[in-house]
Short mmCIF file of C-alpha atoms in Angstrom, two decimals:
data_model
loop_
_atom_site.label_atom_id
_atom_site.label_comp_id
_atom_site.label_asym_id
_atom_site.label_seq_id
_atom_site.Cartn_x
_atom_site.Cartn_y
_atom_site.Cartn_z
CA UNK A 1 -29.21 297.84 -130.62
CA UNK A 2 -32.48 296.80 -129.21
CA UNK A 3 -33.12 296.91 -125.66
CA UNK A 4 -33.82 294.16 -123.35
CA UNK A 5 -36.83 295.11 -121.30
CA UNK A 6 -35.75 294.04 -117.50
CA UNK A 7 -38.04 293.23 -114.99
CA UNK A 8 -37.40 293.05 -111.04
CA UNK A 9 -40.02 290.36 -109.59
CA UNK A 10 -40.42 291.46 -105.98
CA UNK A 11 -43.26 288.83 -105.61
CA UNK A 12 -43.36 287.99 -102.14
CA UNK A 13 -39.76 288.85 -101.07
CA UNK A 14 -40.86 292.14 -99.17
CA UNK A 15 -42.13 290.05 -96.31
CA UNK A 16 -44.92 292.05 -96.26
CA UNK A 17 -43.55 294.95 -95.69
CA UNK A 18 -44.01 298.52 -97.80
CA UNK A 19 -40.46 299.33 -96.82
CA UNK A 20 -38.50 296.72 -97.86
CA UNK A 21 -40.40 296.52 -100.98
CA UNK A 22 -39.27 300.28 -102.03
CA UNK A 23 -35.48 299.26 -100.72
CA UNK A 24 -36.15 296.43 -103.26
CA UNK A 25 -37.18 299.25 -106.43
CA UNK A 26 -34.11 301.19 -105.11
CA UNK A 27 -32.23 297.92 -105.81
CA UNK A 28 -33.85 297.31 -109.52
CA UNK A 29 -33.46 301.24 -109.90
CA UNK A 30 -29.32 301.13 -109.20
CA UNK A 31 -27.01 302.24 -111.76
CA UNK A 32 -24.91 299.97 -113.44
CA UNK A 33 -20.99 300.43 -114.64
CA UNK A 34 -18.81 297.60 -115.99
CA UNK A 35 -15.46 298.77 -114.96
CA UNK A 36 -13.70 296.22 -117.54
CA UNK A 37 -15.25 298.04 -120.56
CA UNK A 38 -15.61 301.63 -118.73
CA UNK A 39 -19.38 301.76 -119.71
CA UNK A 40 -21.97 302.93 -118.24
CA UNK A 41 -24.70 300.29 -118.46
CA UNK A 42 -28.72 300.40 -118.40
CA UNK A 43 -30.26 299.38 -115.36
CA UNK A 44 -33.76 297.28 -115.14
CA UNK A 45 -36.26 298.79 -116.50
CA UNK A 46 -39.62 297.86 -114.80
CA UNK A 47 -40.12 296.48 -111.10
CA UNK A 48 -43.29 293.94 -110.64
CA UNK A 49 -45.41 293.25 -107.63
CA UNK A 50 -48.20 290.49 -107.13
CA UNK A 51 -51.62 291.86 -105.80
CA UNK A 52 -54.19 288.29 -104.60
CA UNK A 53 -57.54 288.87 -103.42
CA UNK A 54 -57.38 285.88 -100.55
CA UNK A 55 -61.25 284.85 -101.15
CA UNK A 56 -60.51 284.15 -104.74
CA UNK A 57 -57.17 282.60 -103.75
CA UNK A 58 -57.07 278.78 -102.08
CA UNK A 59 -60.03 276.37 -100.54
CA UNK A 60 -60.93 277.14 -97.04
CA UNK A 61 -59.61 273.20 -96.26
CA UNK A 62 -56.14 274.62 -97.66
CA UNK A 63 -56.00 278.08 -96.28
CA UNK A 64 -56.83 276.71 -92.50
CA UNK A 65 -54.27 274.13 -92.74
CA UNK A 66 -51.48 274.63 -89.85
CA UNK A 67 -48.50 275.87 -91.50
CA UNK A 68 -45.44 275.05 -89.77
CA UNK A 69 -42.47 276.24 -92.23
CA UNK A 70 -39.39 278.07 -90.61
CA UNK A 71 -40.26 280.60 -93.66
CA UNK A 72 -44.34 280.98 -92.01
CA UNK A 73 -45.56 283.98 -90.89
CA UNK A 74 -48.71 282.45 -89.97
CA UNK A 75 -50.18 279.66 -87.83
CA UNK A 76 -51.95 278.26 -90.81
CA UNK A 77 -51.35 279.09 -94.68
CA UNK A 78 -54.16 281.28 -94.54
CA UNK A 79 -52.66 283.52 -91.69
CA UNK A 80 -49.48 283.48 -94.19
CA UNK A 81 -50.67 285.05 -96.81
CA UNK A 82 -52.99 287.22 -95.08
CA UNK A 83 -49.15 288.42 -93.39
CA UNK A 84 -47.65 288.76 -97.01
CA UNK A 85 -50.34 290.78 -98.84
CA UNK A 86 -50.16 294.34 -99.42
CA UNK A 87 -53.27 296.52 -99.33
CA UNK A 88 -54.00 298.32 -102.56
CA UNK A 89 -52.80 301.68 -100.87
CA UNK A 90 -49.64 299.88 -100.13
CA UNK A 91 -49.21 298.95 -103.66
CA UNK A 92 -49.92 302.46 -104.60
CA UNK A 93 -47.34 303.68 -102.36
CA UNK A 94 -44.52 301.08 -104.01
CA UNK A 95 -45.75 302.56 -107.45
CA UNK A 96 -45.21 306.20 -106.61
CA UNK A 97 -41.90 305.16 -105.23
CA UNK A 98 -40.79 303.30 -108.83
CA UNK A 99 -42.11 306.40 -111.17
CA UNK A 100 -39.95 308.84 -108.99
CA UNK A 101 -37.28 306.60 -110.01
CA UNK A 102 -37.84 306.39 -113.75
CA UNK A 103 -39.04 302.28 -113.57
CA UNK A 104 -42.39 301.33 -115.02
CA UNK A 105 -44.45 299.14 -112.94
CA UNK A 106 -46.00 295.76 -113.48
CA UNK A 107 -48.83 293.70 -111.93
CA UNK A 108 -49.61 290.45 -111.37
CA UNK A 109 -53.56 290.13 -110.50
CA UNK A 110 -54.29 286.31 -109.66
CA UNK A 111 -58.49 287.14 -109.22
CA UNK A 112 -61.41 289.10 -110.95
CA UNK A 113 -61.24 291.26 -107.50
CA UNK A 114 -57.79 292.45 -107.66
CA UNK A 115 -58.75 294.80 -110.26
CA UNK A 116 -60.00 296.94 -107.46
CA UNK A 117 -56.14 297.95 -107.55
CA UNK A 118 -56.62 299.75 -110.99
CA UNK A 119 -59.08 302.47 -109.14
CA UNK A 120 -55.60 303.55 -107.47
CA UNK A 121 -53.08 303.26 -110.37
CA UNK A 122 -52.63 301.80 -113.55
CA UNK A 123 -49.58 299.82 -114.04
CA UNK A 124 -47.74 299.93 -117.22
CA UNK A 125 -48.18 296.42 -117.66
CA UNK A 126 -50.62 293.66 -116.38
CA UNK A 127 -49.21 290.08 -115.73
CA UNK A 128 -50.52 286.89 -115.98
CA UNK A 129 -48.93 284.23 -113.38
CA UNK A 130 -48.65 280.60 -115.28
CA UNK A 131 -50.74 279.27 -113.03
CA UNK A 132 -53.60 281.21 -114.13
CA UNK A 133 -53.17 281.08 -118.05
CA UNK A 134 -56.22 278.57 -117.94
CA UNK A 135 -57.97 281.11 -115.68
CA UNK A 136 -59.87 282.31 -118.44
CA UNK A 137 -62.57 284.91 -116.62
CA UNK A 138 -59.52 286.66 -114.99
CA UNK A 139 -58.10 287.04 -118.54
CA UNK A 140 -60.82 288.44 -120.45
CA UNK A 141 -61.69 290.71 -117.26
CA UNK A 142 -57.54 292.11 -117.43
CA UNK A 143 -58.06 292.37 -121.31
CA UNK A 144 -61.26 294.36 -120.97
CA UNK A 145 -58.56 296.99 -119.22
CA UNK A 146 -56.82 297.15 -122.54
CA UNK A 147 -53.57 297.55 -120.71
CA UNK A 148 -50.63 295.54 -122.17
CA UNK A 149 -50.46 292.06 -120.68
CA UNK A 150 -47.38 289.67 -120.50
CA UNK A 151 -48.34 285.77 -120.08
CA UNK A 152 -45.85 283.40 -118.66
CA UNK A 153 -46.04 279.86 -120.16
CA UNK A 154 -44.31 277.79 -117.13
CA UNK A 155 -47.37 275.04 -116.76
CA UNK A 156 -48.88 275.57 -120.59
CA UNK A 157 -48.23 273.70 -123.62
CA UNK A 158 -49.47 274.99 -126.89
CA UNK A 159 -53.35 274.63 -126.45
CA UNK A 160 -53.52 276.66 -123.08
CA UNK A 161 -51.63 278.99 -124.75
CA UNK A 162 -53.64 279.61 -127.61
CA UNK A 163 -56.94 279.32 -125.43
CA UNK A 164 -55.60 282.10 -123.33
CA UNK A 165 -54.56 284.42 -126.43
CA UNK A 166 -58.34 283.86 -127.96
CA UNK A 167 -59.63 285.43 -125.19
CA UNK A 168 -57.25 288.42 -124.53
CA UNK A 169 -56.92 289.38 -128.50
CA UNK A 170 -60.82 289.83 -128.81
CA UNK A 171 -60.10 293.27 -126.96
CA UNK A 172 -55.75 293.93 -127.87
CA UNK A 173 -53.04 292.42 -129.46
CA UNK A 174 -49.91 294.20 -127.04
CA UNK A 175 -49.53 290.79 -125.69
CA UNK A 176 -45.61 289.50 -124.42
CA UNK A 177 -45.09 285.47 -123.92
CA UNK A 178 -42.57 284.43 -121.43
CA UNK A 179 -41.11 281.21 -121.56
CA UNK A 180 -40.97 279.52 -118.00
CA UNK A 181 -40.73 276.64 -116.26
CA UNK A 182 -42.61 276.34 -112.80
CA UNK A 183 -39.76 274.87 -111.13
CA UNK A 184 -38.43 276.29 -108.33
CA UNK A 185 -35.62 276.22 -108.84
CA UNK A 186 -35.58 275.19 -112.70
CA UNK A 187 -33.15 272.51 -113.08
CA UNK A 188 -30.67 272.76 -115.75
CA UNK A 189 -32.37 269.43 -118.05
CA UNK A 190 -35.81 271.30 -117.39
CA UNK A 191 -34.95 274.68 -118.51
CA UNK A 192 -35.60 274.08 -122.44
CA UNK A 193 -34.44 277.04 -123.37
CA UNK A 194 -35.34 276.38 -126.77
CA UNK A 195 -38.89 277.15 -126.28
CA UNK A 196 -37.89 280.54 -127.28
CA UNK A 197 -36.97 279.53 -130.67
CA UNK A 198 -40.41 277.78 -130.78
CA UNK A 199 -42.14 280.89 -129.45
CA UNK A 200 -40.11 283.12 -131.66
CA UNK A 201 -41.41 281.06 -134.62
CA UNK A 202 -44.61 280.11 -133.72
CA UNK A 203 -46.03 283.79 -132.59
CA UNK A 204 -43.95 286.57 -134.18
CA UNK A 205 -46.47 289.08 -133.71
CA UNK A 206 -45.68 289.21 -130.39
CA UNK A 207 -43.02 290.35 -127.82
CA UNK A 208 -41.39 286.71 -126.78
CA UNK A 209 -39.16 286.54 -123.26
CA UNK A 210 -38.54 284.52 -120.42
CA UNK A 211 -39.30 284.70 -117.14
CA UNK A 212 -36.49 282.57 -114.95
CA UNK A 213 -36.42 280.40 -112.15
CA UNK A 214 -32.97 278.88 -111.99
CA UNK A 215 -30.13 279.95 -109.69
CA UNK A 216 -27.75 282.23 -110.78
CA UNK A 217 -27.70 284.57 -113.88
CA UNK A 218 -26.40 282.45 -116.50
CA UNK A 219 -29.88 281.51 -118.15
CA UNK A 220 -30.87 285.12 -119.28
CA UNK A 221 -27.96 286.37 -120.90
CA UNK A 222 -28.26 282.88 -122.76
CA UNK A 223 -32.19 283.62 -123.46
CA UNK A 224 -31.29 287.34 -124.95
CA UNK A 225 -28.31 285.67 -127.22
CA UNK A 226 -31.62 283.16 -128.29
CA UNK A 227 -34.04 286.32 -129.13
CA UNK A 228 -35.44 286.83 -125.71
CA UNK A 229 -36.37 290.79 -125.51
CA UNK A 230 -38.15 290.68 -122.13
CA UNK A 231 -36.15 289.61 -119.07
CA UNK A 232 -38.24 288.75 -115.19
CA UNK A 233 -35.92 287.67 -112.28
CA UNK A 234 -36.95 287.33 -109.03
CA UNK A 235 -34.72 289.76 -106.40
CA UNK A 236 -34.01 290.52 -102.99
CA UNK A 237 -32.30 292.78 -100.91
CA UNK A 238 -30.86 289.88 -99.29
CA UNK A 239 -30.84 286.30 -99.76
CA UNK A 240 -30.37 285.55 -95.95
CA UNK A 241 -33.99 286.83 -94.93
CA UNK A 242 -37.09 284.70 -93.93
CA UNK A 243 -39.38 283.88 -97.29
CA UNK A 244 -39.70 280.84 -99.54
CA UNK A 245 -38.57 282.95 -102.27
CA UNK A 246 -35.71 284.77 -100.78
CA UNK A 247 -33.21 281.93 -101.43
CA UNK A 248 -33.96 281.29 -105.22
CA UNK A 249 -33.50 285.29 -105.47
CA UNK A 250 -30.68 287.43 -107.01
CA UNK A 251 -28.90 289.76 -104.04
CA UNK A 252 -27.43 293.34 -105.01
CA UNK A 253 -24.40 291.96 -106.39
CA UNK A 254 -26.21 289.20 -108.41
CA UNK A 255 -28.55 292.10 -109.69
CA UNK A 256 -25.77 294.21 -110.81
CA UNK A 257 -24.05 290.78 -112.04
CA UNK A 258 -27.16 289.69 -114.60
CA UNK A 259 -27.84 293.08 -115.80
CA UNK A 260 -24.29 293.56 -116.67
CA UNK A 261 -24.37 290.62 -119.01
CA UNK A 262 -27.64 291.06 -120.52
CA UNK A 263 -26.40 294.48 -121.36
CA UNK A 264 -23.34 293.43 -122.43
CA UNK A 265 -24.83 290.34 -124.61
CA UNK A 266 -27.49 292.91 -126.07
CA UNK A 267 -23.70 294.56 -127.99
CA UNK A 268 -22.18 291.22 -128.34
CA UNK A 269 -24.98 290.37 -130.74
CA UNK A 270 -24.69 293.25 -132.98
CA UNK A 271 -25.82 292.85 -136.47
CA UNK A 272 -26.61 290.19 -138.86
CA UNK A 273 -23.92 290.53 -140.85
CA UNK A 274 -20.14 289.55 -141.79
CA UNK A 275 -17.97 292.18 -142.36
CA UNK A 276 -14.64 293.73 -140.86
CA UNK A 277 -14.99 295.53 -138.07
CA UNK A 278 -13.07 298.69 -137.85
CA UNK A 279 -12.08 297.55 -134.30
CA UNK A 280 -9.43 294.56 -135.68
CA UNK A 281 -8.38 296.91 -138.51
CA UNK A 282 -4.77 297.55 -136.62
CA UNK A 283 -4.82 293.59 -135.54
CA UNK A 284 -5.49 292.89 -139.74
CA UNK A 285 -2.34 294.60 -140.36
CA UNK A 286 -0.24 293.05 -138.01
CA UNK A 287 -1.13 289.92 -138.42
CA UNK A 288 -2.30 289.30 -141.59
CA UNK A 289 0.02 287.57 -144.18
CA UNK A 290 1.39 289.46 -147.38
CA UNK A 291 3.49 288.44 -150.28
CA UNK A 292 7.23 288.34 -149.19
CA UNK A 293 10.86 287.23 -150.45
CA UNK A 294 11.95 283.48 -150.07
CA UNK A 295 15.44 284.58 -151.05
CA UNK A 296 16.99 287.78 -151.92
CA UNK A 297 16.15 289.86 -155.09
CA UNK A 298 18.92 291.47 -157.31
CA UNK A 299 17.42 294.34 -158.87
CA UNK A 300 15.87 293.51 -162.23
CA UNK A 301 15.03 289.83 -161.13
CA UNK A 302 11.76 288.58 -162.74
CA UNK A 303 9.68 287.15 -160.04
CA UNK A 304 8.71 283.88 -160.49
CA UNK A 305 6.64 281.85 -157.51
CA UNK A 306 9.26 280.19 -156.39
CA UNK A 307 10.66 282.80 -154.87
CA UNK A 308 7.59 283.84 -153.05
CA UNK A 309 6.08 282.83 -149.82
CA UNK A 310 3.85 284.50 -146.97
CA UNK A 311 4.82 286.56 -143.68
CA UNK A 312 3.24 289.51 -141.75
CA UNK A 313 2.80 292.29 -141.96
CA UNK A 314 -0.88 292.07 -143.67
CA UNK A 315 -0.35 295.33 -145.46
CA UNK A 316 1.31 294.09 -148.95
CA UNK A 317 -0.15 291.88 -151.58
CA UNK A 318 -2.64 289.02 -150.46
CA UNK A 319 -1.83 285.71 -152.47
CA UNK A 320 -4.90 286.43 -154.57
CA UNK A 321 -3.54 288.94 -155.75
CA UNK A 322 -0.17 287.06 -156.53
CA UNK A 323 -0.59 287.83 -160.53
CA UNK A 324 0.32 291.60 -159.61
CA UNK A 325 3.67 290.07 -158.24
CA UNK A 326 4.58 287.08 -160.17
CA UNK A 327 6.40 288.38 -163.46
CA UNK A 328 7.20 292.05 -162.38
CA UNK A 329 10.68 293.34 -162.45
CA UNK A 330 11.96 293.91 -159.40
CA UNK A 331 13.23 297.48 -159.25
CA UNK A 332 15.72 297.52 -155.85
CA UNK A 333 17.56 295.31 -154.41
CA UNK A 334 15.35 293.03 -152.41
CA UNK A 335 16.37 290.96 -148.67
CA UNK A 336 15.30 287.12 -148.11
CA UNK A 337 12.02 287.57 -146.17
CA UNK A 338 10.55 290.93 -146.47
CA UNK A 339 7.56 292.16 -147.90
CA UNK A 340 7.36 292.95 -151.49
CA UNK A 341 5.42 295.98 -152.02
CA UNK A 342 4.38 298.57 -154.97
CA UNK A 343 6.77 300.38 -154.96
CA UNK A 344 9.64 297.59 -155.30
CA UNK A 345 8.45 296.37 -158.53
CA UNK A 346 7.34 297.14 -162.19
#
């Protein structure tokens, strides 16, 4: 069975705030148990924060513009962000806190100056946000780090794609591709979750996922059944706080709910194969139809098929096999509608 690789997108959702960001890796970190199957079920695997340098971030006419949102924590947009961002000591901090938990740690850099972050740590993956797949200097300068990188596809068609994996495989091929779709939240007609199968198809030499923006967990369960091995939902300690992002955002019990189905569709899918499981091999016998008297059977009767039909028990003769059974002697005194087995003929 492989293993769906889970990612926690914190994003913005700690509210700038180191605390609630490490409440949110104790979140991704939680143990999971499905009480209807008694198992004791992987939890997420990796927990991602963004880092953005805010001089390689918006135009000055955009990041002095009043911002008046009930989710602002800023007089203007620029104020905002300033609010949200974590300093590259914070980030370190968060870090430390996931490896003492056992999660690896992921990073989206949106500029060439974010890097400054790697003097601190070095995540165990890099990310590239899908609105900077055509930002082609900030690729080649993440690729030059050789670390692995996962691209999300949610405003890319084909060419951007393959412009943006020219650049990064002149230095590494560990490269993941998320399908995405930069709506927030994706509507159901939008979703197109057969861009997997397209990935899947169209790049097999690398890791293919899908990074989701709908509400609820439905849509990644569905994207593992489809091949999706990578897995990045936005979370929150609780949907009710201020944030843009908080809203579209899986709670604790919506964590626990997704990662419960992906694990569970990760054994649903099993093998490719058809074959009896040794799991319905008591159900087989019960219910499976054998060879049995239409009629009774004196003793030395010659069975012919008239006097033959089917009932369960599955544990006698099959009908293909009706040629063991049709013109044998009958050896004991046989009732209307019972199984005819071995032993009762010659």
């Amino acid at each position: 069975m492989n293993s769906t690789y889970i990612i926690g997108e914190i994003g913005q959702n700690h509210n700038g705030s180191v605390d609630i960001a490490k409440l949110i890796v104790d979140l991704v970190a939680r143990p999971v148990h499905d009480d209807a199957c008694n198992l004791d079920l992987r939890p997420m695997d990796a927990v991602k924060l963004t880092k953005r340098d805010l001089n390689e971030e918006l135009a000055a006419s955009q990041m002095n513009r009043p911002y008046n949102s009930p989710h602002s924590f800023g007089k203007t947009y620029g104020e905002h962000r300033a609010f949200l961002e974590l300093s590259d000591e914070e980030h370190l901090e968060v870090y430390r806190h996931a490896k003492t938990l056992g999660l690896d740690f992921v990073e989206t850099l949106c500029s060439v100056g974010c890097l400054s972050l790697l003097k601190l740590l070095t995540p165990d993956k890099l990310k590239v946000a899908s609105r900077d797949l055509t930002n082609l200097p900030l690729l080649q300068a993440m690729a030059e780090t050789r670390i692995p990188i996962i691209l999300s596809t949610g405003m890319a068609g084909k060419k951007e794609l393959d412009e943006a994996l020219d650049v990064i495989t002149r230095y590494h091929s560990d490269i993941s591709i998320l399908h995405c779709v930069s709506q927030y939240p994706t509507m159901p007609d939008n979703l197109n979750l057969n861009t997997i199968t397209y990935l899947l198809k169209h790049y097999p030499q690398y890791t293919i996922g899908f990074s989701d923006h709908t509400i609820g967990i439905a849509a990644p369960a569905v994207a593992v059944g489809m091949g999706a091995r990578i897995i990045e939902k936005h979370i929150t300690v609780d949907r009710r706080m201020k944030g843009t992002d908080q809203l579209g955002s899986l709670g604790p019990d919506g964590v626990n709910r997704m990662i419960r189905d992906i694990r569970l569709a990760e054994r649903w899918l099993g093998k490719e194969d058809l074959y009896i499981d040794p799991a319905v091999a008591s159900a087989k016998v019960k219910l499976e139809r054998s060879i049995a008297t239409n009629k009774p059977l004196p003793a030395g009767h010659i069975i012919t098929e008239s006097d033959i039909h089917l009932l369960s028990p599955g544990d006698g003769f099959k009908w293909i096999d009706r040629e063991k059974v049709v013109g044998k002697t009958v050896t004991t005194d046989l009732l209307a509608n019972e199984i005819i087995y071995p032993q009762s003929i010659k």
